[in-house]
PDB file of C-alpha atoms in Angstrom:
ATOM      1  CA  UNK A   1      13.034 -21.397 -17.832  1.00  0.00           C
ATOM      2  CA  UNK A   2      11.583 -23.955 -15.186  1.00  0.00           C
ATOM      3  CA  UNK A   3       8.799 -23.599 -13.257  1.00  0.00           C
ATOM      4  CA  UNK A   4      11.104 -23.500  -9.935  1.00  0.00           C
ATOM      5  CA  UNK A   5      13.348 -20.512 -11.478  1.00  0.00           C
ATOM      6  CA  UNK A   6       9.519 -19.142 -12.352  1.00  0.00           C
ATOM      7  CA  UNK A   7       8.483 -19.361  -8.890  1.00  0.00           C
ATOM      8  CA  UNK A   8      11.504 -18.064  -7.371  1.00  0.00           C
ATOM      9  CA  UNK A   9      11.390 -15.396  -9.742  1.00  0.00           C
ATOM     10  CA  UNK A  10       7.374 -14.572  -8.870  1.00  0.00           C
ATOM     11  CA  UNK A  11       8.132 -14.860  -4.892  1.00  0.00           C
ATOM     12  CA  UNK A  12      11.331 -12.718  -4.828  1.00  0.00           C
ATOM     13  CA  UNK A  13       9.030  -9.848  -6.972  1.00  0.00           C
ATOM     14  CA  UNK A  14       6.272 -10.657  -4.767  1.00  0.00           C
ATOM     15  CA  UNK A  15       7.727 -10.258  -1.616  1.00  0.00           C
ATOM     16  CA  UNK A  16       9.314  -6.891  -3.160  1.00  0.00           C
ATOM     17  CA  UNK A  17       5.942  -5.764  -3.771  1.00  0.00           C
ATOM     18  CA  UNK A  18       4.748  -6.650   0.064  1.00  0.00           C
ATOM     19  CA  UNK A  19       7.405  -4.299   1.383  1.00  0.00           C
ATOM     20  CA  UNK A  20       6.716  -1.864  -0.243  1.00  0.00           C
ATOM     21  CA  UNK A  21       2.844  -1.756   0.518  1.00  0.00           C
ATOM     22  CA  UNK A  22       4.216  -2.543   3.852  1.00  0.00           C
ATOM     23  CA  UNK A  23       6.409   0.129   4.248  1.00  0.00           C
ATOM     24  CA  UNK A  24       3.524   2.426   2.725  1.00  0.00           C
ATOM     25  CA  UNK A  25       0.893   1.804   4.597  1.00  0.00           C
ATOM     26  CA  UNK A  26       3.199   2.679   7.594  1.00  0.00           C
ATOM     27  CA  UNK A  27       4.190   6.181   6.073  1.00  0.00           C
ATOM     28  CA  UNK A  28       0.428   6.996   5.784  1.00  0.00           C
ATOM     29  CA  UNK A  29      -0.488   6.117   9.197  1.00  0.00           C
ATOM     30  CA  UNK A  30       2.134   8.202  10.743  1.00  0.00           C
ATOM     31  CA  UNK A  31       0.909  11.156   7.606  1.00  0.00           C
ATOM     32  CA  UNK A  32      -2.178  10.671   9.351  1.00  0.00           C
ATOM     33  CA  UNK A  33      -1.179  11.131  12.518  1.00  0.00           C
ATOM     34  CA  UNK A  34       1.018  13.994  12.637  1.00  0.00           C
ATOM     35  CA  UNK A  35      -2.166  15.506  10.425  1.00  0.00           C
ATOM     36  CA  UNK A  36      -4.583  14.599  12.986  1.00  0.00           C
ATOM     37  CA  UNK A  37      -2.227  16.303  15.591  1.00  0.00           C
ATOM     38  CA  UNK A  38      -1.696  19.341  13.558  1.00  0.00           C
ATOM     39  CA  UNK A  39      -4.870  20.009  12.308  1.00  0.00           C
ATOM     40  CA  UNK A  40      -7.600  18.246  13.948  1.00  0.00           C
ATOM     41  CA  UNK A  41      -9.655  14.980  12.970  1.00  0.00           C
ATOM     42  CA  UNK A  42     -10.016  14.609   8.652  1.00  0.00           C
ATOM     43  CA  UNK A  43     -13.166  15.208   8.260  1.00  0.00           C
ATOM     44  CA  UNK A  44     -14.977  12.545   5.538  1.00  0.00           C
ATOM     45  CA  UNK A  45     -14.662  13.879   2.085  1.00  0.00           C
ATOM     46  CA  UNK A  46     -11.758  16.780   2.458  1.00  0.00           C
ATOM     47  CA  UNK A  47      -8.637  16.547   0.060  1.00  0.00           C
ATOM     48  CA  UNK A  48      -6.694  15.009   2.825  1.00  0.00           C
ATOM     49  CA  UNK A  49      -9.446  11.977   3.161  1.00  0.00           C
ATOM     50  CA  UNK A  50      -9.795  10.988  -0.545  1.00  0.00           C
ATOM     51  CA  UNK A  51      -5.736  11.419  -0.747  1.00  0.00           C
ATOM     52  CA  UNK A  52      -5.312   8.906   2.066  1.00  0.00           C
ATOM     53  CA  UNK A  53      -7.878   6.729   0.557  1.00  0.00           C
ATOM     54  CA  UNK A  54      -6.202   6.560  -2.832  1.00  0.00           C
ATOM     55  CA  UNK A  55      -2.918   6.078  -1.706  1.00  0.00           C
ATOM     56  CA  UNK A  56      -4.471   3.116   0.558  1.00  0.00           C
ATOM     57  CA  UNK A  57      -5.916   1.697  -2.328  1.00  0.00           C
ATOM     58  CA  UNK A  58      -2.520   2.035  -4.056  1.00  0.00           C
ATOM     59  CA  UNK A  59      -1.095   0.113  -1.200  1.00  0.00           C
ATOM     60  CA  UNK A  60      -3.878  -2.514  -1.596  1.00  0.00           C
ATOM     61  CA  UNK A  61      -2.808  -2.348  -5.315  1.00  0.00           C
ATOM     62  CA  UNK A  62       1.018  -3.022  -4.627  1.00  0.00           C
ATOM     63  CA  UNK A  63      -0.080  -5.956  -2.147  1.00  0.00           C
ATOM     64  CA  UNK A  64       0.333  -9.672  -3.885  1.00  0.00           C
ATOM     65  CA  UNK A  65      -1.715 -11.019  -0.855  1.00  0.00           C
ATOM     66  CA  UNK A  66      -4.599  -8.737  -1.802  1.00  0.00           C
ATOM     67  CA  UNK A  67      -4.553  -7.521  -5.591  1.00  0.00           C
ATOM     68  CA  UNK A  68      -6.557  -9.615  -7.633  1.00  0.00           C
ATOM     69  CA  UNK A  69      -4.066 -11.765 -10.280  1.00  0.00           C
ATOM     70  CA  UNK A  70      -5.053  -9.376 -13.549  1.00  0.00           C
ATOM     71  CA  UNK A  71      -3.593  -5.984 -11.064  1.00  0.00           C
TER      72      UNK A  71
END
């Protein structure tokens, strides 16, 4: 394998990776906006808080622009 099939190989997962911290990230903003409407502010701390701020770190973890290279 050469290092150009290697690098096409790394970008085309990569950018497979972005998209789908991309499209993500989107789905829990509008989550947290139709909760917001629903129910009133998330308060710091309830179920609905530390959900979104896993699945924002999972995001984050998806990301090739932000996980560190041993993710």
């Amino acid at each position: 394998m050469t290092s150009a099939s290697i690098c096409h190989d790394w970008h085309a997962l990569s950018s497979k990776d972005w998209d789908k911290a991309q499209q993500l990230r989107g789905y829990l903003a509008a989550l947290k906006e139709m909760l917001i409407a629903k129910h009133g502010e998330i308060q710091p701390g309830s179920p609905a808080d530390h959900w979104l701020s896993w699945a924002h770190q999972h995001a984050d973890r998806l990301d090739p622009l932000i996980r560190q290279p041993s993710q």
